[in-house]
PDB file of C-alpha atoms in Angstrom:
ATOM      1  CA  MET H   3       9.005-103.835  68.193  1.00 44.00           C
ATOM      2  CA  LEU H   4       5.257-103.254  67.839  1.00 51.00           C
ATOM      3  CA  HIS H   5       3.858-101.951  64.583  1.00 50.00           C
ATOM      4  CA  SER H   6       0.570-100.135  64.266  1.00 60.00           C
ATOM      5  CA  THR H   7      -2.044-102.166  62.430  1.00 71.00           C
ATOM      6  CA  ARG H   8      -4.486 -99.278  62.181  1.00 79.00           C
ATOM      7  CA  ARG H   9      -5.611 -98.497  58.666  1.00 92.00           C
ATOM      8  CA  TYR H  10      -5.453 -94.871  57.592  1.00 95.00           C
ATOM      9  CA  ASN H  11      -8.187 -93.340  55.476  1.00 97.00           C
ATOM     10  CA  GLN H  12      -8.475 -90.116  53.549  1.00 97.00           C
ATOM     11  CA  ALA H  13     -11.209 -87.812  54.800  1.00 98.00           C
ATOM     12  CA  PHE H  14     -12.305 -84.300  53.897  1.00 98.00           C
ATOM     13  CA  ILE H  15     -13.540 -81.930  56.591  1.00 99.00           C
ATOM     14  CA  ALA H  16     -15.444 -78.675  56.002  1.00 98.00           C
ATOM     15  CA  LEU H  17     -14.685 -75.818  58.381  1.00 98.00           C
ATOM     16  CA  GLY H  18     -16.979 -72.825  58.860  1.00 96.00           C
ATOM     17  CA  SER H  19     -17.379 -69.915  61.260  1.00 96.00           C
ATOM     18  CA  ASN H  20     -19.218 -66.601  61.378  1.00 94.00           C
ATOM     19  CA  LEU H  21     -18.891 -65.481  65.011  1.00 92.00           C
ATOM     20  CA  GLU H  22     -16.119 -64.111  67.239  1.00 87.00           C
ATOM     21  CA  ASN H  23     -13.276 -63.680  64.714  1.00 92.00           C
ATOM     22  CA  PRO H  24     -14.061 -66.486  62.254  1.00 95.00           C
ATOM     23  CA  VAL H  25     -10.612 -66.496  60.611  1.00 94.00           C
ATOM     24  CA  SER H  26      -8.995 -67.128  63.987  1.00 94.00           C
ATOM     25  CA  HIS H  27     -11.397 -70.000  64.733  1.00 95.00           C
ATOM     26  CA  ILE H  28     -10.622 -71.642  61.378  1.00 96.00           C
ATOM     27  CA  GLN H  29      -6.869 -71.236  61.810  1.00 93.00           C
ATOM     28  CA  GLN H  30      -6.997 -72.643  65.339  1.00 95.00           C
ATOM     29  CA  ALA H  31      -9.181 -75.532  64.166  1.00 96.00           C
ATOM     30  CA  TYR H  32      -6.422 -76.644  61.779  1.00 94.00           C
ATOM     31  CA  LEU H  33      -4.061 -77.008  64.702  1.00 94.00           C
ATOM     32  CA  ASP H  34      -6.740 -78.760  66.750  1.00 96.00           C
ATOM     33  CA  LEU H  35      -7.258 -81.227  63.891  1.00 97.00           C
ATOM     34  CA  SER H  36      -3.501 -81.838  63.752  1.00 94.00           C
ATOM     35  CA  ALA H  37      -3.582 -82.707  67.456  1.00 95.00           C
ATOM     36  CA  LEU H  38      -6.104 -85.519  66.970  1.00 97.00           C
ATOM     37  CA  PRO H  39      -4.716 -89.009  67.578  1.00 95.00           C
ATOM     38  CA  ASP H  40      -3.661 -90.975  64.496  1.00 95.00           C
ATOM     39  CA  THR H  41      -4.528 -88.015  62.258  1.00 96.00           C
ATOM     40  CA  THR H  42      -2.510 -85.744  59.978  1.00 94.00           C
ATOM     41  CA  VAL H  43      -3.648 -82.692  58.059  1.00 95.00           C
ATOM     42  CA  GLN H  44      -2.569 -83.241  54.447  1.00 95.00           C
ATOM     43  CA  LYS H  45      -3.951 -80.211  52.585  1.00 96.00           C
ATOM     44  CA  ARG H  46      -5.733 -76.973  53.438  1.00 95.00           C
ATOM     45  CA  SER H  47      -7.809 -74.886  51.073  1.00 96.00           C
ATOM     46  CA  SER H  48      -7.810 -71.124  50.904  1.00 95.00           C
ATOM     47  CA  LEU H  49     -10.345 -69.315  53.043  1.00 96.00           C
ATOM     48  CA  TYR H  50     -13.624 -68.334  51.396  1.00 97.00           C
ATOM     49  CA  LYS H  51     -16.244 -65.813  52.468  1.00 96.00           C
ATOM     50  CA  SER H  52     -19.847 -66.770  51.769  1.00 95.00           C
ATOM     51  CA  GLU H  53     -23.247 -65.360  52.496  1.00 91.00           C
ATOM     52  CA  PRO H  54     -25.369 -67.360  54.938  1.00 89.00           C
ATOM     53  CA  ILE H  55     -27.881 -69.831  53.546  1.00 83.00           C
ATOM     54  CA  GLY H  56     -31.371 -69.857  55.017  1.00 75.00           C
ATOM     55  CA  LEU H  57     -31.430 -67.353  57.874  1.00 69.00           C
ATOM     56  CA  ILE H  58     -29.714 -64.384  56.226  1.00 70.00           C
ATOM     57  CA  ASP H  59     -29.814 -61.926  59.145  1.00 81.00           C
ATOM     58  CA  GLN H  60     -26.381 -62.959  60.410  1.00 88.00           C
ATOM     59  CA  PRO H  61     -22.721 -62.299  59.539  1.00 93.00           C
ATOM     60  CA  ASP H  62     -21.080 -63.832  56.474  1.00 94.00           C
ATOM     61  CA  PHE H  63     -19.281 -67.143  56.967  1.00 95.00           C
ATOM     62  CA  ILE H  64     -15.611 -67.942  56.533  1.00 97.00           C
ATOM     63  CA  ASN H  65     -15.232 -71.443  55.078  1.00 97.00           C
ATOM     64  CA  ALA H  66     -12.471 -73.860  54.147  1.00 97.00           C
ATOM     65  CA  VAL H  67     -11.928 -77.559  53.497  1.00 98.00           C
ATOM     66  CA  THR H  68      -9.069 -79.725  54.686  1.00 98.00           C
ATOM     67  CA  GLU H  69      -7.904 -83.173  53.683  1.00 97.00           C
ATOM     68  CA  ILE H  70      -6.763 -85.427  56.504  1.00 97.00           C
ATOM     69  CA  GLU H  71      -5.385 -88.936  56.823  1.00 97.00           C
ATOM     70  CA  THR H  72      -6.795 -90.647  59.883  1.00 97.00           C
ATOM     71  CA  ALA H  73      -7.006 -94.028  61.550  1.00 97.00           C
ATOM     72  CA  LEU H  74     -10.056 -92.854  63.501  1.00 98.00           C
ATOM     73  CA  GLN H  75     -13.263 -94.545  62.419  1.00 97.00           C
ATOM     74  CA  PRO H  76     -15.982 -92.222  61.057  1.00 97.00           C
ATOM     75  CA  LEU H  77     -18.020 -92.007  64.270  1.00 97.00           C
ATOM     76  CA  GLU H  78     -14.847 -91.590  66.358  1.00 98.00           C
ATOM     77  CA  LEU H  79     -13.802 -88.767  64.053  1.00 98.00           C
ATOM     78  CA  LEU H  80     -17.224 -87.130  64.351  1.00 97.00           C
ATOM     79  CA  GLU H  81     -17.020 -87.294  68.147  1.00 97.00           C
ATOM     80  CA  LYS H  82     -13.594 -85.606  68.080  1.00 98.00           C
ATOM     81  CA  LEU H  83     -14.880 -82.886  65.735  1.00 98.00           C
ATOM     82  CA  LEU H  84     -17.835 -82.185  68.018  1.00 96.00           C
ATOM     83  CA  ASN H  85     -15.402 -81.868  70.945  1.00 96.00           C
ATOM     84  CA  ILE H  86     -13.318 -79.342  68.995  1.00 97.00           C
ATOM     85  CA  GLU H  87     -16.469 -77.348  68.193  1.00 94.00           C
ATOM     86  CA  LYS H  88     -17.372 -77.331  71.885  1.00 94.00           C
ATOM     87  CA  GLN H  89     -13.868 -76.104  72.811  1.00 94.00           C
ATOM     88  CA  HIS H  90     -14.493 -73.197  70.427  1.00 94.00           C
ATOM     89  CA  GLY H  91     -17.737 -72.290  72.198  1.00 88.00           C
ATOM     90  CA  ARG H  92     -20.168 -73.979  69.817  1.00 88.00           C
ATOM     91  CA  ILE H  93     -23.490 -74.595  71.504  1.00 79.00           C
ATOM     92  CA  ARG H  94     -25.746 -77.322  70.163  1.00 75.00           C
ATOM     93  CA  ASN H  95     -29.172 -77.761  71.719  1.00 65.00           C
ATOM     94  CA  SER H  96     -32.755 -78.458  70.773  1.00 53.00           C
ATOM     95  CA  ASP H  97     -33.383 -74.714  70.363  1.00 59.00           C
ATOM     96  CA  SER H  98     -30.755 -74.494  67.624  1.00 60.00           C
ATOM     97  CA  TYR H  99     -31.934 -74.166  64.075  1.00 59.00           C
ATOM     98  CA  PRO H 100     -30.269 -75.182  60.806  1.00 67.00           C
ATOM     99  CA  ASN H 101     -27.684 -72.723  59.488  1.00 70.00           C
ATOM    100  CA  ALA H 102     -27.587 -70.791  62.770  1.00 77.00           C
ATOM    101  CA  PRO H 103     -24.602 -68.525  63.475  1.00 82.00           C
ATOM    102  CA  ARG H 104     -21.695 -70.438  65.002  1.00 89.00           C
ATOM    103  CA  THR H 105     -18.188 -70.014  66.310  1.00 92.00           C
ATOM    104  CA  LEU H 106     -17.062 -73.187  64.550  1.00 95.00           C
ATOM    105  CA  ASP H 107     -18.681 -75.856  62.424  1.00 95.00           C
ATOM    106  CA  LEU H 108     -16.765 -78.988  61.423  1.00 97.00           C
ATOM    107  CA  ASP H 109     -18.443 -81.439  59.051  1.00 96.00           C
ATOM    108  CA  VAL H 110     -17.151 -84.752  57.743  1.00 98.00           C
ATOM    109  CA  LEU H 111     -17.752 -84.436  54.008  1.00 98.00           C
ATOM    110  CA  LEU H 112     -16.133 -87.629  52.759  1.00 97.00           C
ATOM    111  CA  TYR H 113     -14.436 -90.581  54.400  1.00 97.00           C
ATOM    112  CA  GLY H 114     -12.711 -92.465  51.615  1.00 95.00           C
ATOM    113  CA  ALA H 115     -15.397 -93.911  49.340  1.00 94.00           C
ATOM    114  CA  LEU H 116     -17.547 -94.905  52.319  1.00 93.00           C
ATOM    115  CA  GLN H 117     -21.301 -94.543  52.020  1.00 94.00           C
ATOM    116  CA  LEU H 118     -22.867 -94.484  55.477  1.00 93.00           C
ATOM    117  CA  LYS H 119     -26.338 -93.795  56.842  1.00 95.00           C
ATOM    118  CA  HIS H 120     -26.229 -93.559  60.615  1.00 95.00           C
ATOM    119  CA  LYS H 121     -28.419 -91.452  62.900  1.00 94.00           C
ATOM    120  CA  GLN H 122     -25.366 -89.329  63.777  1.00 94.00           C
ATOM    121  CA  LEU H 123     -23.530 -89.263  60.460  1.00 96.00           C
ATOM    122  CA  ILE H 124     -24.394 -89.568  56.771  1.00 94.00           C
ATOM    123  CA  LEU H 125     -21.576 -89.983  54.253  1.00 96.00           C
ATOM    124  CA  PRO H 126     -21.053 -88.468  51.806  1.00 95.00           C
ATOM    125  CA  HIS H 127     -22.378 -85.334  53.539  1.00 95.00           C
ATOM    126  CA  PRO H 128     -25.984 -85.059  52.315  1.00 92.00           C
ATOM    127  CA  ARG H 129     -25.915 -81.337  51.394  1.00 92.00           C
ATOM    128  CA  MET H 130     -22.351 -80.884  50.187  1.00 95.00           C
ATOM    129  CA  LEU H 131     -23.288 -80.964  46.491  1.00 93.00           C
ATOM    130  CA  GLN H 132     -25.615 -77.987  46.989  1.00 93.00           C
ATOM    131  CA  ARG H 133     -23.035 -75.721  48.643  1.00 94.00           C
ATOM    132  CA  ALA H 134     -20.527 -73.620  46.724  1.00 95.00           C
ATOM    133  CA  PHE H 135     -18.707 -72.894  50.002  1.00 96.00           C
ATOM    134  CA  VAL H 136     -17.909 -76.615  50.198  1.00 97.00           C
ATOM    135  CA  LEU H 137     -17.388 -77.423  46.516  1.00 96.00           C
ATOM    136  CA  LEU H 138     -14.973 -74.588  45.640  1.00 96.00           C
ATOM    137  CA  PRO H 139     -12.526 -75.219  48.508  1.00 97.00           C
ATOM    138  CA  LEU H 140     -12.775 -78.974  47.920  1.00 97.00           C
ATOM    139  CA  LEU H 141     -12.025 -78.524  44.215  1.00 96.00           C
ATOM    140  CA  GLU H 142      -9.034 -76.370  45.122  1.00 96.00           C
ATOM    141  CA  ILE H 143      -7.331 -79.145  47.105  1.00 96.00           C
ATOM    142  CA  ALA H 144      -8.755 -82.187  45.284  1.00 97.00           C
ATOM    143  CA  PRO H 145      -9.634 -81.178  41.702  1.00 96.00           C
ATOM    144  CA  ASP H 146     -10.313 -84.757  40.590  1.00 94.00           C
ATOM    145  CA  CYS H 147     -12.309 -85.736  43.669  1.00 93.00           C
ATOM    146  CA  GLU H 148     -15.201 -88.106  43.092  1.00 89.00           C
ATOM    147  CA  ILE H 149     -18.069 -88.616  45.476  1.00 89.00           C
ATOM    148  CA  ALA H 150     -19.267 -92.160  46.032  1.00 81.00           C
ATOM    149  CA  GLY H 151     -22.535 -92.620  44.197  1.00 82.00           C
ATOM    150  CA  HIS H 152     -22.397 -89.167  42.543  1.00 88.00           C
ATOM    151  CA  GLY H 153     -19.274 -88.783  40.393  1.00 88.00           C
ATOM    152  CA  LYS H 154     -16.913 -85.824  40.024  1.00 91.00           C
ATOM    153  CA  ILE H 155     -17.608 -82.822  42.241  1.00 90.00           C
ATOM    154  CA  LYS H 156     -16.843 -80.225  39.567  1.00 88.00           C
ATOM    155  CA  GLU H 157     -19.992 -81.319  37.737  1.00 90.00           C
ATOM    156  CA  TYR H 158     -22.117 -80.006  40.630  1.00 92.00           C
ATOM    157  CA  LEU H 159     -20.674 -76.494  40.886  1.00 89.00           C
ATOM    158  CA  ALA H 160     -22.956 -75.061  38.175  1.00 88.00           C
ATOM    159  CA  GLY H 161     -25.944 -75.920  40.369  1.00 90.00           C
ATOM    160  CA  CYS H 162     -24.612 -73.509  43.004  1.00 89.00           C
ATOM    161  CA  SER H 163     -24.086 -70.530  40.686  1.00 87.00           C
ATOM    162  CA  ASP H 164     -26.599 -68.388  42.596  1.00 89.00           C
ATOM    163  CA  GLN H 165     -24.503 -68.548  45.790  1.00 90.00           C
ATOM    164  CA  ILE H 166     -22.097 -65.673  46.405  1.00 89.00           C
ATOM    165  CA  ILE H 167     -18.659 -66.835  47.485  1.00 94.00           C
ATOM    166  CA  GLU H 168     -15.342 -64.994  47.505  1.00 95.00           C
ATOM    167  CA  ARG H 169     -11.849 -66.415  47.899  1.00 95.00           C
ATOM    168  CA  LEU H 170      -9.953 -64.401  50.503  1.00 93.00           C
ATOM    169  CA  ASP H 171      -6.348 -63.333  50.093  1.00 83.00           C
ATOM    170  CA  ILE H 172      -5.407 -64.105  53.672  1.00 71.00           C
ATOM    171  CA  ILE H 173      -2.159 -65.739  54.612  1.00 61.00           C
ATOM    172  CA  GLN H 174      -3.066 -68.601  56.893  1.00 57.00           C
ATOM    173  CA  LEU H 175      -0.767 -68.566  59.878  1.00 53.00           C
ATOM    174  CA  LYS H 176      -0.566 -71.519  62.193  1.00 52.00           C
ATOM    175  CA  PRO H 177      -1.550 -70.681  65.775  1.00 48.00           C
ATOM    176  CA  VAL H 178       1.192 -71.041  68.363  1.00 41.00           C
ATOM    177  CA  LYS H 179      -0.422 -73.854  70.330  1.00 45.00           C
ATOM    178  CA  SER H 180      -3.570 -75.904  70.347  1.00 45.00           C
ATOM    179  CA  GLN H 181      -6.312 -75.007  72.788  1.00 46.00           C
ATOM    180  CA  PHE H 182      -7.992 -78.356  72.187  1.00 47.00           C
ATOM    181  CA  LYS H 183      -7.847 -80.772  75.088  1.00 48.00           C
ATOM    182  CA  GLN H 184      -8.232 -84.442  74.317  1.00 48.00           C
ATOM    183  CA  PRO H 185     -10.950 -86.050  76.477  1.00 48.00           C
TER     184      PRO H 185
END
């Protein structure tokens, strides 16, 4: 009998959407994440509504954070997340601008205690400590979470007090089937 020798790591993923029924995109993304190879969704935060940062002439965002266990390496995981975004109609091109409206945004926030600087991925996520829409959902599912090189996340929430964020009382239903197709 063969046994898997792949090592599983804890990772936290931020989910965000503000176009084309954002709640539905977030709920479907959970199922899409569950369909990834060697990956299990461990915890899901509540949904939060937040005002856009930067370009404010756009709809509010719906945000959440999920904890996963995965044997995918960080860049493999990023590639899979980008594929899920594409399946949800996310368009990335050189004309895009930071904080643009989107059908789905999936960001790797943390991958264990790994600190990584790669042209495609920086870990921990470089702006997560400045975003209430990341910190509040992360605190909900991992109240004692520490960020490599920074310490406990709850210490950074006060620095985001000017950001308006609201926890939504929405029951998160699992979609019937995944629309994500593995490449």
